[in-house]
Tab-separated table of C-alpha atoms in Angstrom:
chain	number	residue	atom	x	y	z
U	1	UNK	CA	-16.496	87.420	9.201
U	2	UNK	CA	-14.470	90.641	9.796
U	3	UNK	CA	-11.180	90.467	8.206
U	4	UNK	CA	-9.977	91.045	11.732
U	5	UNK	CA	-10.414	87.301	12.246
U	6	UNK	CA	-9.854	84.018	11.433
U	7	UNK	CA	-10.854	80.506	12.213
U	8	UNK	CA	-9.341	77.703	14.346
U	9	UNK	CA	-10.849	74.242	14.321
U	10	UNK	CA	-9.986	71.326	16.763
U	11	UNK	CA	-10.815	67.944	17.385
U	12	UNK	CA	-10.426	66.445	20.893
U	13	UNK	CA	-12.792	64.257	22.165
U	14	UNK	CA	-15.864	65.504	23.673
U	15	UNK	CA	-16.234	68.719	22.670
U	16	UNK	CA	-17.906	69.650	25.901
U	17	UNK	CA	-14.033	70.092	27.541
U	18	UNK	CA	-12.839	71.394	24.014
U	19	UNK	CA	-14.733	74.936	24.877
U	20	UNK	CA	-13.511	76.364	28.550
U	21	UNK	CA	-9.849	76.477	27.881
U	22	UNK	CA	-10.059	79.111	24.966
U	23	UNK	CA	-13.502	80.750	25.856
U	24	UNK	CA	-12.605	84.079	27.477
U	25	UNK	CA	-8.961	84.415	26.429
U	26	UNK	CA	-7.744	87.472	24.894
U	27	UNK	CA	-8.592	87.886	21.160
U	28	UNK	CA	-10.922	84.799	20.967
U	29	UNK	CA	-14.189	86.410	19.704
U	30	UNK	CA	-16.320	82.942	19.590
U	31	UNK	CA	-16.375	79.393	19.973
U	32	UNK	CA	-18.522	76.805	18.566
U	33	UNK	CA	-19.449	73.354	19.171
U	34	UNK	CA	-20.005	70.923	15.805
U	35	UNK	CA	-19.100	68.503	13.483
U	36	UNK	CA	-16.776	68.223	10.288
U	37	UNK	CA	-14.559	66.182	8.685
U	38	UNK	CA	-17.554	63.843	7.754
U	39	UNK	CA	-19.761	62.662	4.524
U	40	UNK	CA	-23.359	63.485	5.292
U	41	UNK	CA	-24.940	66.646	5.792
U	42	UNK	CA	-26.059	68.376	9.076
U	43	UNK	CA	-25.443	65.328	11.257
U	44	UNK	CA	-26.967	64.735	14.831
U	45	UNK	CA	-25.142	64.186	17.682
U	46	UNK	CA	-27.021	60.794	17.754
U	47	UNK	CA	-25.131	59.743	14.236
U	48	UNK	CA	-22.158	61.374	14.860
U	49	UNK	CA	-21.491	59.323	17.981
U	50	UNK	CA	-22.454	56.164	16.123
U	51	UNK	CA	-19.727	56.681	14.104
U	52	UNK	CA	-21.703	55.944	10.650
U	53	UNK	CA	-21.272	59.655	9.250
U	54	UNK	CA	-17.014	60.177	9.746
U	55	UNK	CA	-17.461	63.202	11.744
U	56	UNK	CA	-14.927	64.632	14.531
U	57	UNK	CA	-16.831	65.933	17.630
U	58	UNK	CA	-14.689	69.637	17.240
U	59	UNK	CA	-14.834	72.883	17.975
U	60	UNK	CA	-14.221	76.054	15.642
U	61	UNK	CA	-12.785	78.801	17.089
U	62	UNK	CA	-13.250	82.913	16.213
U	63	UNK	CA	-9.907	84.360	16.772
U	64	UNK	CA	-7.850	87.467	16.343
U	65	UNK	CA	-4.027	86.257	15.259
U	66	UNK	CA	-2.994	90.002	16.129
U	67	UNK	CA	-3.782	89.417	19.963
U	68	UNK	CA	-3.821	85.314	19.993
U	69	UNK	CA	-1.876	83.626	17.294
U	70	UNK	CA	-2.840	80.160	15.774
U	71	UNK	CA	0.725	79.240	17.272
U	72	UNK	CA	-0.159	79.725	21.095
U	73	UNK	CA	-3.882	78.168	19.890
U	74	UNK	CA	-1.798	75.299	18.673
U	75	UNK	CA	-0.035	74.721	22.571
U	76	UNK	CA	-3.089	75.466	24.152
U	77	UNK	CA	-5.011	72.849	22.305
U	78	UNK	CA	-1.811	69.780	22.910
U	79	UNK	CA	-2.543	70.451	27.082
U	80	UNK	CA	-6.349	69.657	26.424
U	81	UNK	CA	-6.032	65.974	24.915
U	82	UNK	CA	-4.055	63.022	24.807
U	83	UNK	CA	-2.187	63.426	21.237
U	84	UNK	CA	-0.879	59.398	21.714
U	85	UNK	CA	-4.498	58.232	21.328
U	86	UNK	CA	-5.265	57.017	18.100
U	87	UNK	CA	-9.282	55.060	19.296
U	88	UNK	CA	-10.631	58.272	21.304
U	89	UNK	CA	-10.271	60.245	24.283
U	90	UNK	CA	-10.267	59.064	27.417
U	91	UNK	CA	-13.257	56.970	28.369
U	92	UNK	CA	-14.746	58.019	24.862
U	93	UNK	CA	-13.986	55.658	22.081
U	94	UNK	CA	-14.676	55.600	18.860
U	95	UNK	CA	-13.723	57.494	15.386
U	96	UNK	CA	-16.120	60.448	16.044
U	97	UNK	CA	-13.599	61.165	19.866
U	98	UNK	CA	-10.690	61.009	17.539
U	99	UNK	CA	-8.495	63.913	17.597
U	100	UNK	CA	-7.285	65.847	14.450
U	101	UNK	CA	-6.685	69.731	13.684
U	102	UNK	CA	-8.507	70.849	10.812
U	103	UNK	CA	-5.820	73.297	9.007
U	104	UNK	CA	-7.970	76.510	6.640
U	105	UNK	CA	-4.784	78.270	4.998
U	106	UNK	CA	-1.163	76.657	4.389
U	107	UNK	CA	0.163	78.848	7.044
U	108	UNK	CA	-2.099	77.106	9.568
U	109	UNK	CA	-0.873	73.611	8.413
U	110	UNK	CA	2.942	74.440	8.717
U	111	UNK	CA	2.482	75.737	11.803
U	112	UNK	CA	0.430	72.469	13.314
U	113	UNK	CA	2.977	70.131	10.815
U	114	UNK	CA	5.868	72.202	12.851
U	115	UNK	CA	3.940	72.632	16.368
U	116	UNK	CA	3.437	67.989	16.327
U	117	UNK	CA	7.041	67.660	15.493
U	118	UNK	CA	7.946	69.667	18.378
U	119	UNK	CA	5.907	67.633	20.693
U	120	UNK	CA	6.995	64.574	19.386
U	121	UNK	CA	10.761	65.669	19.674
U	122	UNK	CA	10.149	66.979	23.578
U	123	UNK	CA	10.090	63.011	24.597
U	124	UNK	CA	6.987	64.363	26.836
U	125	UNK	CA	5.286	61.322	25.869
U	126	UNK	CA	6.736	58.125	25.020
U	127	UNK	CA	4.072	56.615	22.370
U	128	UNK	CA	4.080	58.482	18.749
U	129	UNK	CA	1.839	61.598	18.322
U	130	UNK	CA	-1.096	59.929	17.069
U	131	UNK	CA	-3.259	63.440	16.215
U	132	UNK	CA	-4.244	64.588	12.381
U	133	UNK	CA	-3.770	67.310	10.745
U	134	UNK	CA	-6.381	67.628	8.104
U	135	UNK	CA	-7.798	70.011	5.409
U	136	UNK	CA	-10.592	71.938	7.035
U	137	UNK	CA	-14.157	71.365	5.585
U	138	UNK	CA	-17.474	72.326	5.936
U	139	UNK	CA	-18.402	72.416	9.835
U	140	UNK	CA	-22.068	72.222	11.403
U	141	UNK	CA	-22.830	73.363	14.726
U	142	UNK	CA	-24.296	70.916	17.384
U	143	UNK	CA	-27.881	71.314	18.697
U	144	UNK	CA	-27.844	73.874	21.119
U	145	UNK	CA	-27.627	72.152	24.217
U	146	UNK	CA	-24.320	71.142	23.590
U	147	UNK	CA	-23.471	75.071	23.256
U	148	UNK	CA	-21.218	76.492	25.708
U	149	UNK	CA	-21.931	73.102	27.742
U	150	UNK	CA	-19.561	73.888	30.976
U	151	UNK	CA	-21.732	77.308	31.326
U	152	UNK	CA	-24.908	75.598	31.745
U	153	UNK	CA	-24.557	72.269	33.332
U	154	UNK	CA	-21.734	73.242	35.505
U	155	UNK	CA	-21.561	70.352	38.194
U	156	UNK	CA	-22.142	67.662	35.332
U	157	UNK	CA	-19.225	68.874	33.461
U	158	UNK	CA	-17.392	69.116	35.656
U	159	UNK	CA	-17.984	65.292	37.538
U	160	UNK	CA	-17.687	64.153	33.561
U	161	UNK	CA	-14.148	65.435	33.041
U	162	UNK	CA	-13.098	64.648	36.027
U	163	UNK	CA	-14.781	61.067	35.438
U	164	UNK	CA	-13.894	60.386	31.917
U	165	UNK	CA	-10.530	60.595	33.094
U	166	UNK	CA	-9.358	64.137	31.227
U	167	UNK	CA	-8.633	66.204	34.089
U	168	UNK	CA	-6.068	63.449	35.978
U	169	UNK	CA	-4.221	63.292	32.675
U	170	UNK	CA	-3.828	66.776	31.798
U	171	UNK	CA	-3.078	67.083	35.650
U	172	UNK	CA	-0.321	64.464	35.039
U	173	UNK	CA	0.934	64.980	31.552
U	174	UNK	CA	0.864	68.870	31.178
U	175	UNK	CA	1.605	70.707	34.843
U	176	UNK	CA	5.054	71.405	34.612
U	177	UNK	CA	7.312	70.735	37.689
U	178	UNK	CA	9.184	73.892	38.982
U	179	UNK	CA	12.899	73.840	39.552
U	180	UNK	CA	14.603	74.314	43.088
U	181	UNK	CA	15.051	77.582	41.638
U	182	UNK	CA	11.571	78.450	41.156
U	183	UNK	CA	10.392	76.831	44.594
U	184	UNK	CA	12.903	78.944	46.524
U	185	UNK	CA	11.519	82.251	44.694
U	186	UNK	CA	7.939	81.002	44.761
U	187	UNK	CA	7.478	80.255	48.598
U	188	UNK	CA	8.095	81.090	51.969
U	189	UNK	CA	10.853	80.019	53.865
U	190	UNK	CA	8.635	77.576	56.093
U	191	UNK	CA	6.858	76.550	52.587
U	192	UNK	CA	10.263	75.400	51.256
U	193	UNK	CA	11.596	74.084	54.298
U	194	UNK	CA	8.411	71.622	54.815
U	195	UNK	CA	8.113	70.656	51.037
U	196	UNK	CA	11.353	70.199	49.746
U	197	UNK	CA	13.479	69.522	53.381
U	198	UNK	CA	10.985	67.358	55.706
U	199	UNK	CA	10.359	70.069	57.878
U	200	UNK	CA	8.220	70.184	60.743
U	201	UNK	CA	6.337	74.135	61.554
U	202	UNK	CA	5.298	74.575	64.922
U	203	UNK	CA	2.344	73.211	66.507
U	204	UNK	CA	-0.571	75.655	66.977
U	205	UNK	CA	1.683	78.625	65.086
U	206	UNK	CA	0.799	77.331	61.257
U	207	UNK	CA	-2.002	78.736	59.408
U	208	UNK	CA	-4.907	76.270	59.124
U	209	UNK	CA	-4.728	74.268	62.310
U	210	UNK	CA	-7.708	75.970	63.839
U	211	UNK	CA	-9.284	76.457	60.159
U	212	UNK	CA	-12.714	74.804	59.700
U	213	UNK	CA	-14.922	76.397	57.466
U	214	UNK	CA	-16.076	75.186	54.303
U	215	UNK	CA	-13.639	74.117	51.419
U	216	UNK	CA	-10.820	72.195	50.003
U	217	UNK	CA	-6.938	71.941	50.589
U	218	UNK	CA	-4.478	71.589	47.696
U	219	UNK	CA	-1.078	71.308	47.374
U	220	UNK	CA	0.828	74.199	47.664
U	221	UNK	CA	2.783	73.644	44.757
U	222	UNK	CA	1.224	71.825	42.236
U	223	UNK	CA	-2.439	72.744	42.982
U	224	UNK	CA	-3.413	69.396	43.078
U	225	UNK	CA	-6.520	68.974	45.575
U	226	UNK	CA	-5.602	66.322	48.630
U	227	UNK	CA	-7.876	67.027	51.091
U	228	UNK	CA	-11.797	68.550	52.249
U	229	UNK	CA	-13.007	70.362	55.140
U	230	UNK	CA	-15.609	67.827	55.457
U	231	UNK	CA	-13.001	65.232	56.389
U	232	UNK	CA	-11.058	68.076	59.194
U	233	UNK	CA	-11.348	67.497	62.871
U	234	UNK	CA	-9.529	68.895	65.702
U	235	UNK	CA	-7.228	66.351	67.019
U	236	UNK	CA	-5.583	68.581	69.743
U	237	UNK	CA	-2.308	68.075	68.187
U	238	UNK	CA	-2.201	72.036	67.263
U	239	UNK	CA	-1.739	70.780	63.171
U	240	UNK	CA	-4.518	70.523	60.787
U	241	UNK	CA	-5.966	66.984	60.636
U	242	UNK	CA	-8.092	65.039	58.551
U	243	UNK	CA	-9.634	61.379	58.531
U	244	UNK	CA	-9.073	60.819	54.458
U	245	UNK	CA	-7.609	62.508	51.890
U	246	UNK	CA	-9.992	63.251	48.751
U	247	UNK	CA	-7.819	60.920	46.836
U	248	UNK	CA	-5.440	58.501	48.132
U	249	UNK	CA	-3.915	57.584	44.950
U	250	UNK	CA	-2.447	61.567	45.064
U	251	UNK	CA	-0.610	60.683	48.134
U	252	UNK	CA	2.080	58.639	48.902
U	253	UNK	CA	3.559	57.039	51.930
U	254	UNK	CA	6.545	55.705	53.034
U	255	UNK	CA	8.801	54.509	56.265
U	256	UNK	CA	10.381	57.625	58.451
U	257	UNK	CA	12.850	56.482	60.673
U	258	UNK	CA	14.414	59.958	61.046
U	259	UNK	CA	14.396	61.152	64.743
U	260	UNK	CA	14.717	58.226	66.162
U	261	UNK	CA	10.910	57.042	65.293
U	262	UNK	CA	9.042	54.327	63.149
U	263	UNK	CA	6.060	56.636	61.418
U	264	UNK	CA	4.377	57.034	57.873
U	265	UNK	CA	5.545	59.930	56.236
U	266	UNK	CA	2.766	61.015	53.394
U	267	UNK	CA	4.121	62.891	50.301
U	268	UNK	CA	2.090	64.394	47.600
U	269	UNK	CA	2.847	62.402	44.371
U	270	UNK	CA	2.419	65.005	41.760
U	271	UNK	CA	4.769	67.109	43.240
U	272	UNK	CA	6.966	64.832	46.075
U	273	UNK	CA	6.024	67.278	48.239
U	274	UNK	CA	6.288	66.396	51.891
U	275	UNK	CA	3.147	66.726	53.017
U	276	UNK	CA	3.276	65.220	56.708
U	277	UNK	CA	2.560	61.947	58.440
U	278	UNK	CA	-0.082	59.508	58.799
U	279	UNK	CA	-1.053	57.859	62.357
U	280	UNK	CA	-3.730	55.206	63.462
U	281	UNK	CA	-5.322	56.955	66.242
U	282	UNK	CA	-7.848	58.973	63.979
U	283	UNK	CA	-11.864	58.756	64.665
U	284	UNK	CA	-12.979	57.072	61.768
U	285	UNK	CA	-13.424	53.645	60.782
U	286	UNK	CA	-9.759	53.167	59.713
U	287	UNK	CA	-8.359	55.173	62.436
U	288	UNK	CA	-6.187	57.231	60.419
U	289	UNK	CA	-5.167	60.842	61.550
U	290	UNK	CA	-3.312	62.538	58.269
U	291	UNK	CA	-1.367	65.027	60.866
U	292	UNK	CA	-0.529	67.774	58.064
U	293	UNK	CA	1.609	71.008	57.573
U	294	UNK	CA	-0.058	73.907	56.894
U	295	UNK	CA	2.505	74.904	54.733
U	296	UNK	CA	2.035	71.985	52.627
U	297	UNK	CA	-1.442	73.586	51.697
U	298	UNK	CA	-3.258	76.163	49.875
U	299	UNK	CA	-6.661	76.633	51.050
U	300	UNK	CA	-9.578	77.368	48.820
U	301	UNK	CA	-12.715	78.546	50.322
U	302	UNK	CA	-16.206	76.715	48.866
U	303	UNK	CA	-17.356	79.748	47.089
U	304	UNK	CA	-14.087	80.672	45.386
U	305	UNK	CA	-14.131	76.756	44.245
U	306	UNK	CA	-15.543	77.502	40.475
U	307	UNK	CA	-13.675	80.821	40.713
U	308	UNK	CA	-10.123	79.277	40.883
U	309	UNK	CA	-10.802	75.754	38.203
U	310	UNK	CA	-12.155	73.580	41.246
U	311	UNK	CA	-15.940	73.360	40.583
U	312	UNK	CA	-15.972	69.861	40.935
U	313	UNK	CA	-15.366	69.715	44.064
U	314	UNK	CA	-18.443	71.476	44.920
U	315	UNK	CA	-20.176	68.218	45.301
U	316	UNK	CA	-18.254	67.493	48.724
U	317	UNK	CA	-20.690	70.217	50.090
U	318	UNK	CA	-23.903	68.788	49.175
C-alpha cells in the first residue's frame, strides 16, 4: 500500500450498510468487506454468523488522511450504527453484529478514545456508548458476493436496511433539526409560512396539485418520504391529495379548531412540520383524503429515486 494511504476498519452490523456511506467520498481509495477480530483463520460467512469463531462482520477502509482524515471517518461511521447496542445491530443479534473500531496506530486510538467521549458527552443518546475500540488484527475479506453488496443487489439492500430497522434510526437519531434561523434562510416564504405557521397556499396556485406522474413526496425539510404517486388522485379541491401516506407512523394528527372548524390537522413527526389536514370523504376503503400543501413537499421523480438515497422506494412502482 502506497504510503499515500492508510487503513480504517469498522465494525457495525451487517457489513452490507457498512460500505455505501464511505464508497465514493473524496480520498477513500477502497473498501472491503471481511472479518477480524476473531480466532480461526479465513472464516466463512456461515461461521462467522454462528458466532463460534469471535469475528466482527467489518469493513476496512483505503483512505487518504490528506483529503479524508480518520477524524471525519470517525463521525461518519457514529451516523451509520447504533453505538448504545451492546447484542447487535438492529434486527441482527449476536457477537459477530457487534460494533467495535479496530484502531492500527496510537494516533487512530486517541482519536476514536476522544471521538466516543464526545458522543457520550453530547447527551444525543441517553444509554452509555456501548461500541469498542480495539487493536486492529489480521482481517479476511468475505466471499465475493458480499463485495460492494448495495451495487449489485440494489432493491434487496435497500428493502433490508430499511427492514432491519437501520435506516428509521439513523433517520431518527442522526438528521439534525434546523433552527428557525436556518428554515427562514432555507425556504420560501410560502415554505415557511405553511411549515412552521399553519399556513394555508392557495388552491389550484401551489406546485403539485395537478402533478401525477410517477414518484414519491417527502418532506420538505427533513427529507423524510410521506407520501407516493401511486396513492394521488384528483379530488377537485385544487391541493394535492392522496388516499395513504407511505407511512403513517411519520405523520401525526391532531384537533384544529382554528377558524372556527373541528378538522384533523396532520404534521410530519420528524420535523413538526405542518403538513395539512386529513378528511373522511376520500375514495378508498377508509375514506381518508390527506388534503396537502405543496409546500410541505419535495417531489422526487421515480428515476431520480436511487439518484437522490431513495432506492427503496422503487418497489412502489412495480
Amino acid at each position: 500500500m502506497s504510503e499515500q494511504y492508510k487503513l480504517a476498519t469498522f465494525a457495525g452490523g451487517c457489513f452490507w450498510c457498512m460500505v455505501s456511506p464511505f464508497d465514493e467520498q473524496p480520498g477513500i481509495e477502497k473498501i472491503v468487506s471481511g472479518y477480524t477480530g476473531g480466532h480461526t483463520e479465513n472464516p466463512t460467512y456461515e461461521e462467522v454468523c454462528s458466532d463460534t469463531t469471535g469475528h466482527y462482520e467489518a469493513v476496512q477502509i483505503t483512505y487518504d488522511p490528506a483529503v479524508f482524515p480518520y477524524k471525519k471517518l470517525l463521525e461518519l461511521y457514529w451516523q451509520q450504527i447504533d453505538p448504545t447496542d451492546t447484542g447487535g445491530q438492529f434486527h441482527d443479534r449476536g457477537q459477530s453484529y457487534q460494533t467495535a473500531i479496530f484502531y492500527h496506530d496510537e494516533e487512530q486510538r486517541e482519536l476514536a478514545e476522544a471521538s466516543k467521549a464526545e458522543l457520550a458527552a453530547s447527551g444525543r443518546f441517553q444509554k452509555p456508548i456501548a461500541t469498542e475500540i480495539l487493536p486492529a488484527g489480521p482481517f479476511y475479506p468475505a466471499e465475493e458476493k458480499h463485495q460492494d453488496y448495495y451495487k449489485k443487489n440494489p432493491f434487496h439492500y435497500n428493502m433490508y436496511k430499511e427492514g432491519s430497522g437501520r435506516a428509521r434510526f439513523i433517520r431518527e437519531h442522526w438528521k439534525e433539526q434546523k433552527s428557525d434561523e436556518e428554515l427562514r434562510k432555507e425556504l420560501t416564504p410560502i415554505q415557511y409560512e405553511v411549515t412552521r405557521n399553519s399556513a394555508t397556499e392557495p388552491p389550484f396556485r401551489n406546485e403539485y396539485w395537478n402533478t401525477f406522474e410517477d414518484g414519491i413526496y417527502v418532506d420538505i425539510i427533513s427529507g423524510e418520504p410521506l407520501f407516493s404517486s401511486t396513492d394521488k388522485f384528483d379530488a377537485g379541491c385544487g391541493w394535492p391529495s392522496f388516499t395513504r401516506p407511505i407511512r403513517r407512523i411519520e405523520l401525526e394528527e391532531r384537533l384544529d379548531t382554528s377558524h372556527g372548524m373541528r378538522r384533523i390537522e396532520v404534521r410530519a413527526k420528524q420535523s413538526d412540520s405542518h403538513l395539512g389536514h386529513v378528511f373522511d370523504d376520500g375514495p378508498g376503503l377508509d375514506r381518508a383524503r390527506y388534503c396537502i400543501n405543496s409546500a410541505a413537499l419535495r417531489f422526487i421523480p421515480k428515476e431520480k429515486l436511487e439518484e437522490e438515497g431513495y432506492g427503496q422506494y422503487l418497489k412502489l412502482f412495480g
